[in-house]
PDB file of N, CA and C in Angstrom:
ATOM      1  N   UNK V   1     100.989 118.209  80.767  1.00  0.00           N
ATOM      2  CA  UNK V   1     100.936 118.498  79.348  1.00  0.00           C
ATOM      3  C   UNK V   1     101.522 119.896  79.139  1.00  0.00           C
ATOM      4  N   UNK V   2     102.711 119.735  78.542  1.00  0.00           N
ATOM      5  CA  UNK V   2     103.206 121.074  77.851  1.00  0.00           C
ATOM      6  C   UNK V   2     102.517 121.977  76.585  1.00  0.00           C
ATOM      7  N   UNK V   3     101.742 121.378  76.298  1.00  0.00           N
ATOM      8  CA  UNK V   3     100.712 122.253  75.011  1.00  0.00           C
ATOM      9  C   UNK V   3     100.301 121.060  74.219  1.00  0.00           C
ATOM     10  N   UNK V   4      99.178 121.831  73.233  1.00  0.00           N
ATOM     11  CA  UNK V   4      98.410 121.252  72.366  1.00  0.00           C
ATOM     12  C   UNK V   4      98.643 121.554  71.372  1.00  0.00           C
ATOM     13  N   UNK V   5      99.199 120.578  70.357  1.00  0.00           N
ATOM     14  CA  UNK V   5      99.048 121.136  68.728  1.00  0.00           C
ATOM     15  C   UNK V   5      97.839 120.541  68.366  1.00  0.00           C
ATOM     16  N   UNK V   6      97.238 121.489  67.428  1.00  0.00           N
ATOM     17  CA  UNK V   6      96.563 121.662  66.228  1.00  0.00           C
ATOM     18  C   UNK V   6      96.595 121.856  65.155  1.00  0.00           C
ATOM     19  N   UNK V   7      95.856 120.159  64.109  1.00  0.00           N
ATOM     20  CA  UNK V   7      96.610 120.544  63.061  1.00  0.00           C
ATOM     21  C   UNK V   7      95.691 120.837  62.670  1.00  0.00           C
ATOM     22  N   UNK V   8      95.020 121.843  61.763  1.00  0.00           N
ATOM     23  CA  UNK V   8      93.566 122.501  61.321  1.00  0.00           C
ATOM     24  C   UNK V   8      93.441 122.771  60.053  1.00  0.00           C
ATOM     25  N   UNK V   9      93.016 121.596  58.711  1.00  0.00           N
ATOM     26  CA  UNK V   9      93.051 122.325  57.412  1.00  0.00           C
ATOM     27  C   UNK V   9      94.677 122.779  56.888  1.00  0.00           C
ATOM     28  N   UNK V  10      95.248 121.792  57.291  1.00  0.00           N
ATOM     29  CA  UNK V  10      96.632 122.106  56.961  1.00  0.00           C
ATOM     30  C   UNK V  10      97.511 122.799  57.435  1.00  0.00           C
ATOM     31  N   UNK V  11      97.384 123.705  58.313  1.00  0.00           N
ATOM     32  CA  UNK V  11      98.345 124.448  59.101  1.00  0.00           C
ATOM     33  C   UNK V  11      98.294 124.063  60.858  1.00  0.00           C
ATOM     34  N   UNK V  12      99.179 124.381  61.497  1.00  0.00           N
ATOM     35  CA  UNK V  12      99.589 124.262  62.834  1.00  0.00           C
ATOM     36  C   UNK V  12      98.997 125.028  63.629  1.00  0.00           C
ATOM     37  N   UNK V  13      98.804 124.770  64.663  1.00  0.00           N
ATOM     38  CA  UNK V  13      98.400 125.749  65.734  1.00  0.00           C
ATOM     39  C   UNK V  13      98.501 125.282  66.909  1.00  0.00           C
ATOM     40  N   UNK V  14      98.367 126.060  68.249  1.00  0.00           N
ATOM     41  CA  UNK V  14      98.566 125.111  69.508  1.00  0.00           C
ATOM     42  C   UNK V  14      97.675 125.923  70.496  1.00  0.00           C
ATOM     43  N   UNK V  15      97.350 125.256  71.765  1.00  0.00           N
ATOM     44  CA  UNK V  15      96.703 125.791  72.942  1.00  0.00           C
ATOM     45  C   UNK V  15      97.644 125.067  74.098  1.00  0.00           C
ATOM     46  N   UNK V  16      97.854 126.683  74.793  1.00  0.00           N
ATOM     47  CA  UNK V  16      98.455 126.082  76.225  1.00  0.00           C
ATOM     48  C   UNK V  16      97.482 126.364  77.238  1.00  0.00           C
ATOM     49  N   UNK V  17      98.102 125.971  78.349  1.00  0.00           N
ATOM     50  CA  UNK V  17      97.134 125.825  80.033  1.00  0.00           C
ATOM     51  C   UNK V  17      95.838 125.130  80.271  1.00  0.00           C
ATOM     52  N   UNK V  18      95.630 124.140  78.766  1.00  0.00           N
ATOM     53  CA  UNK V  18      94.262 123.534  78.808  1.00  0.00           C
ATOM     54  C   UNK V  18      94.571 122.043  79.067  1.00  0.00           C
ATOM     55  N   UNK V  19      93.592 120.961  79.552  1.00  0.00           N
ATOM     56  CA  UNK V  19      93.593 119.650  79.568  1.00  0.00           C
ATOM     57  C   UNK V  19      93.480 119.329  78.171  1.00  0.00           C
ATOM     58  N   UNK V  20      93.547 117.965  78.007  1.00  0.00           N
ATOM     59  CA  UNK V  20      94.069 117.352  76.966  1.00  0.00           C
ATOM     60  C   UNK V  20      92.976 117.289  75.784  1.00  0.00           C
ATOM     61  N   UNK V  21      92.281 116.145  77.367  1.00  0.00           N
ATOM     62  CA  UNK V  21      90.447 115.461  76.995  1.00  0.00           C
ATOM     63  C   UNK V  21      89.593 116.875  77.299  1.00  0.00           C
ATOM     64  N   UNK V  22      89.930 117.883  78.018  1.00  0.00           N
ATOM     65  CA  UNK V  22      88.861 119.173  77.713  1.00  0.00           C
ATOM     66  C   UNK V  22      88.512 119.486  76.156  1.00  0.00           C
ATOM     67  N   UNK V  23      89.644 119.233  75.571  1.00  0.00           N
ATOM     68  CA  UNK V  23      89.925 120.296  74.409  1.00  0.00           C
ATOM     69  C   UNK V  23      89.079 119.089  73.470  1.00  0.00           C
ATOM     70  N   UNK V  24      89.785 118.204  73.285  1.00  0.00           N
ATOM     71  CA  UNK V  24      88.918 117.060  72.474  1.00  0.00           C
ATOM     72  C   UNK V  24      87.357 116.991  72.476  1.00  0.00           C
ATOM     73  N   UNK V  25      86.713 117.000  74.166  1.00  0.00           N
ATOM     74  CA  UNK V  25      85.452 116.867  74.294  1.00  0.00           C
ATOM     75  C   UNK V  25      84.775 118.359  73.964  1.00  0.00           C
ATOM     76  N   UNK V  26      85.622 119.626  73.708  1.00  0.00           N
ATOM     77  CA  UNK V  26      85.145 120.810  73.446  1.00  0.00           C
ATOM     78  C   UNK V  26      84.638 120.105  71.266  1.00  0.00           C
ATOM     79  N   UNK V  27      85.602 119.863  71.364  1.00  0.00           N
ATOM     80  CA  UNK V  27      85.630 119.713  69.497  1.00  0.00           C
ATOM     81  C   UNK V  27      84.301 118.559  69.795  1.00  0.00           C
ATOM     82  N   UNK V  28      84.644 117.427  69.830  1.00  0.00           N
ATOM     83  CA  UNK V  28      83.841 116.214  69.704  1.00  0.00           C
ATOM     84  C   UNK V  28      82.046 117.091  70.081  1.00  0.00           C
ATOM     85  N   UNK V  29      82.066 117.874  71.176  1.00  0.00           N
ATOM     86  CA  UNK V  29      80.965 118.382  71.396  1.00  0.00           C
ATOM     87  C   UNK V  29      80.219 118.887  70.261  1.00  0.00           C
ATOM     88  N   UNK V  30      81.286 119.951  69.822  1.00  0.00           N
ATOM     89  CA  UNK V  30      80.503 121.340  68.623  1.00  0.00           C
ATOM     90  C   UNK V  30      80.347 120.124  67.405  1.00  0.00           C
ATOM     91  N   UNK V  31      81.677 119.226  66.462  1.00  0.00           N
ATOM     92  CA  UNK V  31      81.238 118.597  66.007  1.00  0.00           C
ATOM     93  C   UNK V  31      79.840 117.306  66.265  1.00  0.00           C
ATOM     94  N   UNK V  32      79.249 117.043  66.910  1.00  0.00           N
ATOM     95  CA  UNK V  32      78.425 116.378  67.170  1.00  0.00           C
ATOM     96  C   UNK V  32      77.125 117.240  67.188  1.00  0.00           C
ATOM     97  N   UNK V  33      76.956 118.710  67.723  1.00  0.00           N
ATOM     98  CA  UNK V  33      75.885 118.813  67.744  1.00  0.00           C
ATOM     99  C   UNK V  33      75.875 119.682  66.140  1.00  0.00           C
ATOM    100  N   UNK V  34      76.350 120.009  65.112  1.00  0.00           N
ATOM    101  CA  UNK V  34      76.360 120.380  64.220  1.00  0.00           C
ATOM    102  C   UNK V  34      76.180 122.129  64.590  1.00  0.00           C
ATOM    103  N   UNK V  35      76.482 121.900  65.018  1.00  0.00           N
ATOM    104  CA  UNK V  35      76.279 123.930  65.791  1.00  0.00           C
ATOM    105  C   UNK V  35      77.843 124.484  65.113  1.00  0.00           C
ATOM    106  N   UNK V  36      78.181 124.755  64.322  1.00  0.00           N
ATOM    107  CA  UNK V  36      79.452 125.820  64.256  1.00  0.00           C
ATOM    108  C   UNK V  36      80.142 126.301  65.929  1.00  0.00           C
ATOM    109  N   UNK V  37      80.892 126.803  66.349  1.00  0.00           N
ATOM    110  CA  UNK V  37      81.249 127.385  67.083  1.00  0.00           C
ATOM    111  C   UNK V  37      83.095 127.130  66.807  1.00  0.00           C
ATOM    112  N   UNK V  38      83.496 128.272  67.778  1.00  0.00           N
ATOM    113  CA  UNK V  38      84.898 128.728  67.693  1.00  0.00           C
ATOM    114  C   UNK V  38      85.726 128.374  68.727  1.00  0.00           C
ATOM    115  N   UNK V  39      86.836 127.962  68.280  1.00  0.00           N
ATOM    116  CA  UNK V  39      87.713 127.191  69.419  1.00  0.00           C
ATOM    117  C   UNK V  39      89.281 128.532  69.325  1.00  0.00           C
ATOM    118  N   UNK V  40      89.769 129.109  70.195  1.00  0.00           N
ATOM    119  CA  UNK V  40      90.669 129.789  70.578  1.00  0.00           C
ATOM    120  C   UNK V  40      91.831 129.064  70.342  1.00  0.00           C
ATOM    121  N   UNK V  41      92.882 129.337  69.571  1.00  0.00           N
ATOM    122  CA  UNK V  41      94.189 128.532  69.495  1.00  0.00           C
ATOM    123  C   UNK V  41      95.103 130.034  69.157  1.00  0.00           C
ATOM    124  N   UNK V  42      96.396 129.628  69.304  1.00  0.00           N
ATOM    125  CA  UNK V  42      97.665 130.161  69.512  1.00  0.00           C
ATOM    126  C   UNK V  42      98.001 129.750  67.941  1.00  0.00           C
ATOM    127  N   UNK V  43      98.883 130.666  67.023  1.00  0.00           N
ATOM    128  CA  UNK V  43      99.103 130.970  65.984  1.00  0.00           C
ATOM    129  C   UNK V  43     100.615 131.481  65.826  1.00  0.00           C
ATOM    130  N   UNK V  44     101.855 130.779  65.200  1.00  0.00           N
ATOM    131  CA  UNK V  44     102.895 130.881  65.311  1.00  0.00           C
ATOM    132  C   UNK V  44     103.579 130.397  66.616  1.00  0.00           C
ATOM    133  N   UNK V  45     105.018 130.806  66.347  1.00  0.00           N
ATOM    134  CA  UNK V  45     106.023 130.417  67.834  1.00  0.00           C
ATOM    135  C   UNK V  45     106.040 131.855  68.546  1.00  0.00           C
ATOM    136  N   UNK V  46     106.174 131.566  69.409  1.00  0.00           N
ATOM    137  CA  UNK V  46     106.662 132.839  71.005  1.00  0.00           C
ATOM    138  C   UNK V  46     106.040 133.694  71.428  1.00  0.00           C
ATOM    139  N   UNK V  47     105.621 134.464  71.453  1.00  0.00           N
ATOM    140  CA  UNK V  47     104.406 135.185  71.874  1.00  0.00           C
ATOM    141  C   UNK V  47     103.032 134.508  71.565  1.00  0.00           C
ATOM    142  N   UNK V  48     102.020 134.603  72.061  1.00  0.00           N
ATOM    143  CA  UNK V  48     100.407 134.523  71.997  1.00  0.00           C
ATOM    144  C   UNK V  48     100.138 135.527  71.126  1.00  0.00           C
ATOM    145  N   UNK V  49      99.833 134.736  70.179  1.00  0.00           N
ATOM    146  CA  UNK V  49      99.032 135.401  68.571  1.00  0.00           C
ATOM    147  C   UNK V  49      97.405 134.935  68.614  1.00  0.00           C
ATOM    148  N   UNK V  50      96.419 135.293  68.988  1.00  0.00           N
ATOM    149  CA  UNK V  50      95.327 134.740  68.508  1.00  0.00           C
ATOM    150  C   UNK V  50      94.418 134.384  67.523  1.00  0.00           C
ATOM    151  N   UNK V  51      94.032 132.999  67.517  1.00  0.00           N
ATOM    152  CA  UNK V  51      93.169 132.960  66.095  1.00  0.00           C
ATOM    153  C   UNK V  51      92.170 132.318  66.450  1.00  0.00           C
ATOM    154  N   UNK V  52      91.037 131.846  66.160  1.00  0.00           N
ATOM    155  CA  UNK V  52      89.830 131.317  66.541  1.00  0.00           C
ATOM    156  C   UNK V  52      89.376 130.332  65.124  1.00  0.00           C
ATOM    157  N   UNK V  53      89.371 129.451  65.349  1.00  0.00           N
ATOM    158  CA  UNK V  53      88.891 128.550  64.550  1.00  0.00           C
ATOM    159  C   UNK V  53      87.667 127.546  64.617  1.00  0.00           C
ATOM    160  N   UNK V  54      87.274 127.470  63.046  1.00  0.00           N
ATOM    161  CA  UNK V  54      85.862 127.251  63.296  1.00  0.00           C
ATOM    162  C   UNK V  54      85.752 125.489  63.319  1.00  0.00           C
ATOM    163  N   UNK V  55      84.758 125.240  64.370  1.00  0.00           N
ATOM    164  CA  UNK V  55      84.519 123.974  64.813  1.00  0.00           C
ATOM    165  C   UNK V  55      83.090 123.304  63.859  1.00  0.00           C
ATOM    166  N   UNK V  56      83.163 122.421  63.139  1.00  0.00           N
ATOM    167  CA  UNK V  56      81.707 122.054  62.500  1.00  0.00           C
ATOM    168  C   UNK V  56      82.330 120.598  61.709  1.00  0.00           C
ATOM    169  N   UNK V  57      81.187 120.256  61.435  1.00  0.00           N
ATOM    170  CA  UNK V  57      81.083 118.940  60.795  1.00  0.00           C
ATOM    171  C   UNK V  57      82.133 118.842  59.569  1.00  0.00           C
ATOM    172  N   UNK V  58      82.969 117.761  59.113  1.00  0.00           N
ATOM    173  CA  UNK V  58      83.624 117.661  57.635  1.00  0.00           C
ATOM    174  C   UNK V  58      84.889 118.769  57.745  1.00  0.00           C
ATOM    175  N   UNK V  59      85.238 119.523  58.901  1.00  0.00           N
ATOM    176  CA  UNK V  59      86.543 120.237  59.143  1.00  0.00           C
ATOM    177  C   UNK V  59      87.847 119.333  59.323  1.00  0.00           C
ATOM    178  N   UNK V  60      89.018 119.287  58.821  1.00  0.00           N
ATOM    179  CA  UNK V  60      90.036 118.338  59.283  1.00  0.00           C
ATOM    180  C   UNK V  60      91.076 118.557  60.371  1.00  0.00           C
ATOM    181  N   UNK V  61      90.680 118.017  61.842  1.00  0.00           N
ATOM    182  CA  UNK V  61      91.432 118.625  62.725  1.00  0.00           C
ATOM    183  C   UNK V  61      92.038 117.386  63.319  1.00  0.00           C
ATOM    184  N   UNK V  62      93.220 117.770  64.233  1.00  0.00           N
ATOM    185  CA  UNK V  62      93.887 116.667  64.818  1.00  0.00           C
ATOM    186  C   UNK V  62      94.376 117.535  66.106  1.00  0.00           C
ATOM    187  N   UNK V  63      94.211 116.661  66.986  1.00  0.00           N
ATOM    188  CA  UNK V  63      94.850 116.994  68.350  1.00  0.00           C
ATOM    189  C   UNK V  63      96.598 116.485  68.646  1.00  0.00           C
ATOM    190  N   UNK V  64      97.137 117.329  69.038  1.00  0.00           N
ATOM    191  CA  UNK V  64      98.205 116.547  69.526  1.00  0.00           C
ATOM    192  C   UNK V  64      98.607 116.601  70.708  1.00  0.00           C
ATOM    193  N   UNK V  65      99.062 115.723  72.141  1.00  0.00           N
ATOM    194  CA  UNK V  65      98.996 116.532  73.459  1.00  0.00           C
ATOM    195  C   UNK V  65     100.862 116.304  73.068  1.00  0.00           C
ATOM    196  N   UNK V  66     101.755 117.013  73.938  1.00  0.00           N
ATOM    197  CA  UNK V  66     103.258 117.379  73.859  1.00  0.00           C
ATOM    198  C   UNK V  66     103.104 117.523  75.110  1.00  0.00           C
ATOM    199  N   UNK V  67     103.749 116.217  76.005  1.00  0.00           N
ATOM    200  CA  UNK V  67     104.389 116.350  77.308  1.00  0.00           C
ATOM    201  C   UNK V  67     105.041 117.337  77.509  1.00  0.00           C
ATOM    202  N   UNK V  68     105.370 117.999  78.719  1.00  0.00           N
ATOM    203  CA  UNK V  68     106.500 118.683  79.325  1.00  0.00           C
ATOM    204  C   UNK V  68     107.606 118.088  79.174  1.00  0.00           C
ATOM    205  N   UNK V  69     108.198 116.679  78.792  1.00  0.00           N
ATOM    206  CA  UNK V  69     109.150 116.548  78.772  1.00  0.00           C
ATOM    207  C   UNK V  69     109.834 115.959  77.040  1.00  0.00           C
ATOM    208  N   UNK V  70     109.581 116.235  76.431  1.00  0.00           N
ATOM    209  CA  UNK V  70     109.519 116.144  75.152  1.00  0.00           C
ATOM    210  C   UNK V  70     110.271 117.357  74.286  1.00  0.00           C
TER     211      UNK V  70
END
């Protein structure tokens, strides 16, 4: 897996060097136990920009995995 987009509330975002199903079962987790918590994503192209976004119930997120060869 070449990276993760995130689509979060309407804008883009991505995570690299993570598994696919980590990242999903991180979300599926926080959403399920109704606990808020913050998920680390990458913000813009080319350099590592950090942003932290909040994980909770009724948020609109989407995973996307992007092969390496794509």
């Amino acid at each position: 897996m070449k990276r993760i987009n995130i689509l979060y509330a309407g804008k883009q975002y991505s995570i690299s060097g993570r598994d696919l199903e980590e990242v999903k079962e991180e979300i599926r987790s926080a959403v399920e136990t109704a606990v808020p918590s913050w998920l680390e994503v990458n913000v813009g192209e080319g350099r590592f920009k950090r942003a932290d976004i909040l994980l909770s119930p009724g948020v609109d997120i989407t995973v996307i995995g992007i092969d390496a060869d794509s």
